[in-house]
PDB file of C-alpha atoms in Angstrom:
ATOM      1  CA  MET E  18      -8.110  32.856  -4.145  1.00 49.00           C
ATOM      2  CA  SER E  19      -5.817  29.900  -4.297  1.00 50.00           C
ATOM      3  CA  GLY E  20      -2.733  31.980  -5.185  1.00 56.00           C
ATOM      4  CA  THR E  21      -3.051  34.139  -1.930  1.00 82.00           C
ATOM      5  CA  LEU E  22      -4.413  31.883   0.767  1.00 90.00           C
ATOM      6  CA  THR E  23      -3.282  28.432   2.032  1.00 94.00           C
ATOM      7  CA  ALA E  24      -5.373  25.383   1.662  1.00 95.00           C
ATOM      8  CA  ALA E  25      -6.081  25.496   5.488  1.00 95.00           C
ATOM      9  CA  ALA E  26      -7.209  29.162   5.312  1.00 96.00           C
ATOM     10  CA  ARG E  27      -9.319  28.547   2.167  1.00 97.00           C
ATOM     11  CA  TYR E  28     -10.999  25.536   4.123  1.00 97.00           C
ATOM     12  CA  ALA E  29     -11.700  27.579   7.123  1.00 96.00           C
ATOM     13  CA  ARG E  30     -13.587  30.102   4.862  1.00 97.00           C
ATOM     14  CA  TYR E  31     -15.706  27.450   3.069  1.00 98.00           C
ATOM     15  CA  ALA E  32     -16.484  25.115   5.763  1.00 97.00           C
ATOM     16  CA  PRO E  33     -19.142  27.373   7.483  1.00 98.00           C
ATOM     17  CA  ILE E  34     -20.692  28.145   4.047  1.00 98.00           C
ATOM     18  CA  ARG E  35     -20.848  24.293   3.403  1.00 98.00           C
ATOM     19  CA  ARG E  36     -22.493  23.766   6.898  1.00 97.00           C
ATOM     20  CA  HIS E  37     -25.026  26.577   6.266  1.00 98.00           C
ATOM     21  CA  LEU E  38     -26.060  25.315   2.697  1.00 98.00           C
ATOM     22  CA  LEU E  39     -26.314  21.633   3.832  1.00 98.00           C
ATOM     23  CA  THR E  40     -28.348  22.511   6.841  1.00 98.00           C
ATOM     24  CA  GLU E  41     -30.702  24.838   4.916  1.00 98.00           C
ATOM     25  CA  ALA E  42     -31.065  22.152   2.253  1.00 98.00           C
ATOM     26  CA  SER E  43     -31.915  19.432   4.662  1.00 98.00           C
ATOM     27  CA  LYS E  44     -34.930  21.711   5.783  1.00 98.00           C
ATOM     28  CA  ARG E  45     -36.127  21.274   1.898  1.00 98.00           C
ATOM     29  CA  ILE E  46     -36.295  17.513   1.957  1.00 98.00           C
ATOM     30  CA  PRO E  47     -39.893  16.538   1.680  1.00 97.00           C
ATOM     31  CA  LEU E  48     -41.379  14.048   4.058  1.00 96.00           C
ATOM     32  CA  ALA E  49     -41.909  11.461   1.387  1.00 97.00           C
ATOM     33  CA  SER E  50     -38.210  11.672   0.305  1.00 98.00           C
ATOM     34  CA  VAL E  51     -37.146  11.415   3.995  1.00 97.00           C
ATOM     35  CA  ALA E  52     -39.185   8.320   4.218  1.00 97.00           C
ATOM     36  CA  SER E  53     -37.735   6.752   1.135  1.00 98.00           C
ATOM     37  CA  GLN E  54     -34.145   7.412   2.184  1.00 98.00           C
ATOM     38  CA  ALA E  55     -34.603   6.140   5.819  1.00 98.00           C
ATOM     39  CA  ARG E  56     -36.635   3.015   4.363  1.00 98.00           C
ATOM     40  CA  ALA E  57     -33.576   2.260   2.152  1.00 98.00           C
ATOM     41  CA  LEU E  58     -31.279   2.271   5.196  1.00 98.00           C
ATOM     42  CA  THR E  59     -33.770   0.378   7.453  1.00 98.00           C
ATOM     43  CA  LEU E  60     -34.199   3.596   9.638  1.00 98.00           C
ATOM     44  CA  TRP E  61     -38.034   4.094   9.276  1.00 97.00           C
ATOM     45  CA  ASP E  62     -40.493   2.840  11.737  1.00 95.00           C
ATOM     46  CA  GLY E  63     -43.581   3.399   9.446  1.00 93.00           C
ATOM     47  CA  LYS E  64     -44.059   7.013  10.750  1.00 94.00           C
ATOM     48  CA  GLN E  65     -40.540   8.648  11.252  1.00 96.00           C
ATOM     49  CA  VAL E  66     -36.829   8.218  11.047  1.00 97.00           C
ATOM     50  CA  VAL E  67     -35.328   6.231  13.916  1.00 96.00           C
ATOM     51  CA  PRO E  68     -31.732   6.636  13.874  1.00 96.00           C
ATOM     52  CA  ALA E  69     -29.628   5.367  16.986  1.00 94.00           C
ATOM     53  CA  ASP E  70     -27.311   8.346  16.607  1.00 95.00           C
ATOM     54  CA  GLU E  71     -26.413  11.406  14.684  1.00 95.00           C
ATOM     55  CA  MET E  72     -24.109   9.564  11.982  1.00 95.00           C
ATOM     56  CA  GLN E  73     -27.147   7.590  10.974  1.00 97.00           C
ATOM     57  CA  LEU E  74     -29.384  10.478  10.786  1.00 97.00           C
ATOM     58  CA  ALA E  75     -26.726  12.321   8.748  1.00 96.00           C
ATOM     59  CA  ALA E  76     -26.562   9.337   6.304  1.00 97.00           C
ATOM     60  CA  VAL E  77     -30.445   9.767   5.605  1.00 98.00           C
ATOM     61  CA  LEU E  78     -30.043  13.645   5.186  1.00 97.00           C
ATOM     62  CA  ASP E  79     -27.020  13.074   2.908  1.00 97.00           C
ATOM     63  CA  LEU E  80     -29.152  11.090   0.663  1.00 98.00           C
ATOM     64  CA  GLY E  81     -32.097  13.423   0.645  1.00 98.00           C
ATOM     65  CA  VAL E  82     -29.961  16.492  -0.060  1.00 98.00           C
ATOM     66  CA  LEU E  83     -27.612  15.164  -2.569  1.00 98.00           C
ATOM     67  CA  ASP E  84     -28.440  11.783  -3.887  1.00 97.00           C
ATOM     68  CA  PRO E  85     -31.843  10.490  -3.221  1.00 97.00           C
ATOM     69  CA  VAL E  86     -33.333   7.231  -3.923  1.00 96.00           C
ATOM     70  CA  GLY E  87     -36.936   6.603  -5.113  1.00 93.00           C
ATOM     71  CA  GLY E  88     -37.032   9.013  -7.834  1.00 94.00           C
ATOM     72  CA  HIS E  89     -36.973  12.005  -5.557  1.00 97.00           C
ATOM     73  CA  GLY E  90     -35.416  15.363  -6.481  1.00 97.00           C
ATOM     74  CA  ARG E  91     -32.454  16.650  -4.850  1.00 98.00           C
ATOM     75  CA  ALA E  92     -32.853  19.011  -1.926  1.00 98.00           C
ATOM     76  CA  ILE E  93     -29.647  20.892  -2.837  1.00 98.00           C
ATOM     77  CA  GLU E  94     -31.290  21.925  -5.939  1.00 98.00           C
ATOM     78  CA  ARG E  95     -34.403  23.372  -4.320  1.00 98.00           C
ATOM     79  CA  GLN E  96     -31.804  25.213  -2.049  1.00 98.00           C
ATOM     80  CA  ALA E  97     -30.296  26.593  -5.135  1.00 98.00           C
ATOM     81  CA  ARG E  98     -33.664  27.960  -6.568  1.00 98.00           C
ATOM     82  CA  ALA E  99     -34.749  29.268  -3.162  1.00 98.00           C
ATOM     83  CA  GLU E 100     -31.670  31.209  -2.401  1.00 97.00           C
ATOM     84  CA  PRO E 101     -29.303  31.598  -5.418  1.00 97.00           C
ATOM     85  CA  PRO E 102     -26.009  32.971  -4.286  1.00 97.00           C
ATOM     86  CA  LEU E 103     -24.163  35.894  -6.019  1.00 97.00           C
ATOM     87  CA  PRO E 104     -22.591  34.441  -9.032  1.00 96.00           C
ATOM     88  CA  GLY E 105     -18.903  33.937  -8.597  1.00 96.00           C
ATOM     89  CA  SER E 106     -19.149  34.339  -4.831  1.00 97.00           C
ATOM     90  CA  GLU E 107     -17.581  31.782  -2.359  1.00 97.00           C
ATOM     91  CA  GLU E 108     -21.180  30.697  -1.552  1.00 98.00           C
ATOM     92  CA  ASP E 109     -21.726  30.173  -5.359  1.00 98.00           C
ATOM     93  CA  ARG E 110     -18.601  28.061  -5.629  1.00 98.00           C
ATOM     94  CA  MET E 111     -19.576  25.925  -2.642  1.00 98.00           C
ATOM     95  CA  LEU E 112     -23.078  25.398  -3.826  1.00 98.00           C
ATOM     96  CA  ARG E 113     -21.825  24.296  -7.250  1.00 98.00           C
ATOM     97  CA  ALA E 114     -19.340  22.094  -5.650  1.00 98.00           C
ATOM     98  CA  LEU E 115     -22.080  20.426  -3.424  1.00 98.00           C
ATOM     99  CA  MET E 116     -24.299  19.920  -6.589  1.00 98.00           C
ATOM    100  CA  GLU E 117     -21.403  18.141  -8.436  1.00 97.00           C
ATOM    101  CA  ALA E 118     -20.165  16.195  -5.316  1.00 97.00           C
ATOM    102  CA  ARG E 119     -19.404  12.529  -5.998  1.00 96.00           C
ATOM    103  CA  PHE E 120     -19.561   9.553  -3.624  1.00 97.00           C
ATOM    104  CA  GLY E 121     -16.513   7.233  -3.595  1.00 98.00           C
ATOM    105  CA  LEU E 122     -14.172   4.934  -1.571  1.00 98.00           C
ATOM    106  CA  TYR E 123     -10.994   6.394   0.033  1.00 98.00           C
ATOM    107  CA  ARG E 124      -8.111   4.898   2.071  1.00 97.00           C
ATOM    108  CA  LEU E 125      -6.948   7.294   4.768  1.00 97.00           C
ATOM    109  CA  LEU E 126      -3.197   7.490   5.072  1.00 97.00           C
ATOM    110  CA  GLY E 127      -2.953  10.051   7.948  1.00 96.00           C
ATOM    111  CA  PRO E 128      -3.241  13.806   8.866  1.00 96.00           C
ATOM    112  CA  ARG E 129      -0.707  16.096   7.214  1.00 96.00           C
ATOM    113  CA  PRO E 130       1.338  18.767   9.516  1.00 94.00           C
ATOM    114  CA  GLU E 131      -0.021  21.473   7.291  1.00 93.00           C
ATOM    115  CA  GLY E 132      -3.697  20.322   7.609  1.00 94.00           C
ATOM    116  CA  GLY E 133      -5.913  18.148   5.839  1.00 96.00           C
ATOM    117  CA  VAL E 134      -5.676  14.394   5.598  1.00 97.00           C
ATOM    118  CA  ALA E 135      -3.522  12.442   3.113  1.00 98.00           C
ATOM    119  CA  ALA E 136      -5.693   9.702   1.390  1.00 98.00           C
ATOM    120  CA  GLU E 137      -5.884   7.826  -1.870  1.00 98.00           C
ATOM    121  CA  ALA E 138      -8.876   6.683  -3.994  1.00 97.00           C
ATOM    122  CA  PHE E 139      -9.786   2.917  -3.706  1.00 97.00           C
ATOM    123  CA  PRO E 140      -8.726   0.942  -5.525  1.00 96.00           C
ATOM    124  CA  ASP E 141      -6.834   3.144  -8.111  1.00 94.00           C
ATOM    125  CA  GLY E 142      -4.673   4.767  -5.732  1.00 95.00           C
ATOM    126  CA  ALA E 143      -5.053   8.350  -6.921  1.00 97.00           C
ATOM    127  CA  PRO E 144      -3.780  10.742  -4.337  1.00 98.00           C
ATOM    128  CA  VAL E 145      -6.088  13.256  -2.751  1.00 98.00           C
ATOM    129  CA  VAL E 146      -5.921  15.558   0.323  1.00 98.00           C
ATOM    130  CA  ILE E 147      -9.247  15.581   2.018  1.00 98.00           C
ATOM    131  CA  TRP E 148     -10.279  18.497   4.239  1.00 97.00           C
ATOM    132  CA  ASP E 149     -12.123  17.443   7.467  1.00 95.00           C
ATOM    133  CA  ASN E 150     -11.330  18.130  10.827  1.00 90.00           C
ATOM    134  CA  HIS E 151     -12.781  14.988  12.148  1.00 92.00           C
ATOM    135  CA  LEU E 152     -12.024  12.542   9.416  1.00 95.00           C
ATOM    136  CA  MET E 153      -9.176  10.899  11.401  1.00 94.00           C
ATOM    137  CA  ARG E 154     -10.776  10.867  14.830  1.00 92.00           C
ATOM    138  CA  GLY E 155     -10.599   7.381  16.129  1.00 90.00           C
ATOM    139  CA  ARG E 156      -9.445   6.156  12.830  1.00 93.00           C
ATOM    140  CA  ALA E 157      -5.872   4.528  12.121  1.00 93.00           C
ATOM    141  CA  PRO E 158      -3.979   5.120   8.978  1.00 95.00           C
ATOM    142  CA  GLY E 159      -5.141   2.631   6.408  1.00 95.00           C
ATOM    143  CA  THR E 160      -8.842   2.847   7.105  1.00 96.00           C
ATOM    144  CA  LEU E 161     -11.151   2.657   4.200  1.00 98.00           C
ATOM    145  CA  VAL E 162     -14.045   5.119   4.198  1.00 98.00           C
ATOM    146  CA  GLY E 163     -17.054   5.777   1.826  1.00 98.00           C
ATOM    147  CA  ALA E 164     -17.353   9.686   1.525  1.00 98.00           C
ATOM    148  CA  ARG E 165     -18.794  12.256  -0.710  1.00 97.00           C
ATOM    149  CA  LEU E 166     -16.173  14.761  -1.791  1.00 98.00           C
ATOM    150  CA  ALA E 167     -17.027  18.360  -3.045  1.00 98.00           C
ATOM    151  CA  PHE E 168     -14.502  20.652  -4.766  1.00 98.00           C
ATOM    152  CA  PRO E 169     -15.059  24.284  -4.232  1.00 98.00           C
ATOM    153  CA  GLU E 170     -11.740  24.859  -5.969  1.00 97.00           C
ATOM    154  CA  ASP E 171      -9.876  22.405  -7.828  1.00 95.00           C
ATOM    155  CA  ASP E 172      -7.147  21.663  -5.109  1.00 94.00           C
ATOM    156  CA  LEU E 173      -9.707  21.786  -2.279  1.00 97.00           C
ATOM    157  CA  ALA E 174     -11.602  18.298  -1.459  1.00 98.00           C
ATOM    158  CA  MET E 175     -14.002  18.779   1.212  1.00 98.00           C
ATOM    159  CA  THR E 176     -16.329  16.041   2.818  1.00 97.00           C
ATOM    160  CA  CYS E 177     -19.972  16.927   2.535  1.00 94.00           C
ATOM    161  CA  GLY E 178     -21.772  14.144   4.533  1.00 88.00           C
ATOM    162  CA  THR E 179     -21.008  11.393   6.903  1.00 90.00           C
ATOM    163  CA  ALA E 180     -17.674   9.395   6.219  1.00 95.00           C
ATOM    164  CA  ILE E 181     -18.515   5.838   6.640  1.00 97.00           C
ATOM    165  CA  ALA E 182     -15.975   3.420   7.973  1.00 96.00           C
ATOM    166  CA  LEU E 183     -15.691   0.122   5.782  1.00 98.00           C
ATOM    167  CA  ASP E 184     -13.444  -2.932   5.619  1.00 98.00           C
ATOM    168  CA  SER E 185     -12.932  -5.949   3.290  1.00 98.00           C
ATOM    169  CA  ARG E 186     -16.235  -7.513   4.228  1.00 98.00           C
ATOM    170  CA  ALA E 187     -18.061  -4.578   2.913  1.00 98.00           C
ATOM    171  CA  VAL E 188     -16.056  -4.436  -0.355  1.00 98.00           C
ATOM    172  CA  GLU E 189     -16.551  -8.304  -0.832  1.00 98.00           C
ATOM    173  CA  ARG E 190     -20.301  -7.750  -0.612  1.00 98.00           C
ATOM    174  CA  LEU E 191     -20.219  -4.945  -3.069  1.00 98.00           C
ATOM    175  CA  LEU E 192     -18.258  -6.868  -5.518  1.00 98.00           C
ATOM    176  CA  LEU E 193     -20.619  -9.848  -5.060  1.00 97.00           C
ATOM    177  CA  GLY E 194     -23.659  -7.767  -5.401  1.00 97.00           C
ATOM    178  CA  THR E 195     -24.941  -9.018  -2.218  1.00 97.00           C
ATOM    179  CA  PRO E 196     -28.435  -7.713  -1.863  1.00 97.00           C
ATOM    180  CA  PRO E 197     -29.757  -5.777   1.249  1.00 97.00           C
ATOM    181  CA  GLN E 198     -30.299  -7.642   4.302  1.00 96.00           C
ATOM    182  CA  ARG E 199     -33.157  -7.959   6.709  1.00 94.00           C
ATOM    183  CA  GLY E 200     -31.816  -9.836   9.574  1.00 95.00           C
ATOM    184  CA  PRO E 201     -30.464  -8.738  12.892  1.00 97.00           C
ATOM    185  CA  VAL E 202     -27.594  -6.153  13.190  1.00 98.00           C
ATOM    186  CA  PHE E 203     -24.711  -6.675  15.684  1.00 97.00           C
ATOM    187  CA  PRO E 204     -22.554  -3.522  16.156  1.00 97.00           C
ATOM    188  CA  SER E 205     -19.140  -4.439  14.660  1.00 96.00           C
ATOM    189  CA  LEU E 206     -15.892  -2.404  14.387  1.00 95.00           C
ATOM    190  CA  PRO E 207     -13.895  -2.451  10.976  1.00 96.00           C
ATOM    191  CA  LEU E 208     -11.483  -5.358  10.747  1.00 96.00           C
ATOM    192  CA  PRO E 209      -8.133  -4.608  11.991  1.00 93.00           C
ATOM    193  CA  ASP E 210      -4.998  -4.824   9.712  1.00 93.00           C
ATOM    194  CA  ASP E 211      -7.178  -5.240   6.693  1.00 96.00           C
ATOM    195  CA  GLY E 212      -5.013  -3.792   4.083  1.00 94.00           C
ATOM    196  CA  PRO E 213      -4.014  -7.285   2.684  1.00 96.00           C
ATOM    197  CA  ALA E 214      -7.424  -8.622   2.495  1.00 97.00           C
ATOM    198  CA  LEU E 215      -8.561  -5.482   0.523  1.00 97.00           C
ATOM    199  CA  GLU E 216      -5.731  -5.875  -1.910  1.00 96.00           C
ATOM    200  CA  ARG E 217      -6.659  -9.357  -2.623  1.00 97.00           C
ATOM    201  CA  LEU E 218     -10.110  -8.542  -3.322  1.00 97.00           C
ATOM    202  CA  VAL E 219      -9.329  -5.975  -5.968  1.00 97.00           C
ATOM    203  CA  ALA E 220      -6.124  -7.625  -7.351  1.00 97.00           C
ATOM    204  CA  GLU E 221      -7.799  -8.801 -10.581  1.00 97.00           C
ATOM    205  CA  PRO E 222      -8.632  -5.999 -13.156  1.00 97.00           C
ATOM    206  CA  ALA E 223     -12.289  -7.388 -13.335  1.00 97.00           C
ATOM    207  CA  ALA E 224     -12.773  -6.604  -9.761  1.00 97.00           C
ATOM    208  CA  ARG E 225     -11.466  -2.996 -10.210  1.00 97.00           C
ATOM    209  CA  MET E 226     -13.582  -2.628 -13.158  1.00 96.00           C
ATOM    210  CA  ARG E 227     -16.755  -3.716 -11.057  1.00 97.00           C
ATOM    211  CA  LEU E 228     -15.983  -1.302  -8.367  1.00 97.00           C
ATOM    212  CA  ALA E 229     -15.520   1.665 -10.999  1.00 95.00           C
ATOM    213  CA  ALA E 230     -18.909   0.591 -12.605  1.00 96.00           C
ATOM    214  CA  LEU E 231     -20.549   0.604  -9.224  1.00 97.00           C
ATOM    215  CA  ARG E 232     -19.071   3.981  -8.248  1.00 96.00           C
ATOM    216  CA  ASN E 233     -20.011   5.558 -11.564  1.00 95.00           C
ATOM    217  CA  GLY E 234     -23.602   4.134 -11.597  1.00 94.00           C
ATOM    218  CA  PRO E 235     -26.581   5.314  -9.701  1.00 94.00           C
ATOM    219  CA  GLY E 236     -27.206   4.628  -6.199  1.00 96.00           C
ATOM    220  CA  PHE E 237     -23.663   3.929  -5.070  1.00 98.00           C
ATOM    221  CA  ALA E 238     -23.841   5.848  -1.959  1.00 97.00           C
ATOM    222  CA  VAL E 239     -26.982   4.159  -0.758  1.00 98.00           C
ATOM    223  CA  MET E 240     -25.469   0.816  -1.546  1.00 98.00           C
ATOM    224  CA  VAL E 241     -22.334   1.418   0.467  1.00 98.00           C
ATOM    225  CA  THR E 242     -24.358   2.795   3.419  1.00 98.00           C
ATOM    226  CA  ARG E 243     -26.685   0.162   3.491  1.00 98.00           C
ATOM    227  CA  THR E 244     -23.908  -2.545   3.345  1.00 98.00           C
ATOM    228  CA  ALA E 245     -22.174  -0.626   6.136  1.00 98.00           C
ATOM    229  CA  ILE E 246     -25.493  -0.888   8.155  1.00 98.00           C
ATOM    230  CA  ASP E 247     -26.039  -4.560   7.476  1.00 98.00           C
ATOM    231  CA  LEU E 248     -22.595  -5.225   8.731  1.00 98.00           C
ATOM    232  CA  GLY E 249     -23.009  -3.373  11.852  1.00 98.00           C
ATOM    233  CA  LEU E 250     -20.396  -0.902  10.866  1.00 98.00           C
ATOM    234  CA  MET E 251     -22.700   2.125  11.544  1.00 97.00           C
ATOM    235  CA  GLY E 252     -23.549   0.666  14.989  1.00 96.00           C
ATOM    236  CA  ALA E 253     -26.753  -0.544  16.500  1.00 97.00           C
ATOM    237  CA  ILE E 254     -30.011  -0.215  14.296  1.00 97.00           C
ATOM    238  CA  PRO E 255     -33.350   0.342  16.157  1.00 95.00           C
ATOM    239  CA  GLY E 256     -35.694  -2.689  15.297  1.00 94.00           C
ATOM    240  CA  ARG E 257     -32.905  -4.795  13.976  1.00 97.00           C
ATOM    241  CA  THR E 258     -30.385  -4.962  16.698  1.00 96.00           C
ATOM    242  CA  PRO E 259     -31.559  -7.138  19.567  1.00 95.00           C
ATOM    243  CA  PRO E 260     -32.428  -5.393  22.704  1.00 93.00           C
ATOM    244  CA  GLU E 261     -29.493  -6.948  24.676  1.00 91.00           C
ATOM    245  CA  ALA E 262     -27.138  -5.605  22.115  1.00 88.00           C
ATOM    246  CA  MET E 263     -28.577  -2.020  21.954  1.00 88.00           C
ATOM    247  CA  PRO E 264     -26.390   0.652  23.826  1.00 84.00           C
ATOM    248  CA  PRO E 265     -27.777   2.005  27.051  1.00 80.00           C
ATOM    249  CA  ARG E 266     -29.882   5.076  26.587  1.00 70.00           C
ATOM    250  CA  GLY E 267     -27.829   8.223  26.891  1.00 58.00           C
ATOM    251  CA  ALA E 268     -24.526   6.417  26.200  1.00 55.00           C
TER     252      ALA E 268
END
């Protein structure tokens, strides 16, 4: 396929397949797993998930489908067993890509005229073009994000879950091994002009090795997501954000 269609055209074909597979897989997350993922992100009130917005709910579902904590099985594997696609089909390639998707840190460089977003892995700087129509929305070049990428074809990197905006505060906590916090959460935007601070944090080889070890180890996605939540980078958190700092209903 790669020799006959542009990357933009191939992305347009895979995007609805990805959406369908993730939606169907999310329906196969057992309640016990939903509860475990939501508890890990402090988005569980004892009976149900209590996200403040769709991005927070997407983070819970992303873990349940692709990378659960608490010893639960992956819903994407349940989906594969329940509705196995035709071998060699686009559906099959997309399903396999989702099952092999990895969570990492990426610095967004900006949209490309031909489509996709130019980016680089952080901190090693490996270039990658990420296909996601909403990735740069409201984000400036240089923004650091945590995202899970799937490759249905070798040259086609697609997001499969929410892309979480980060900054040097989050990276510092990851490097220090700061445990999850339980205190109040105040909504916060990523620090502006944060590039120099990020580079200082990973200037030493030991820091780069530490991040690589975290990325390749278990639980990296939940670690990054929880760090962003604790810093307020994912907005207000019901039960942790003081009432006066909560957004108005319907906002």
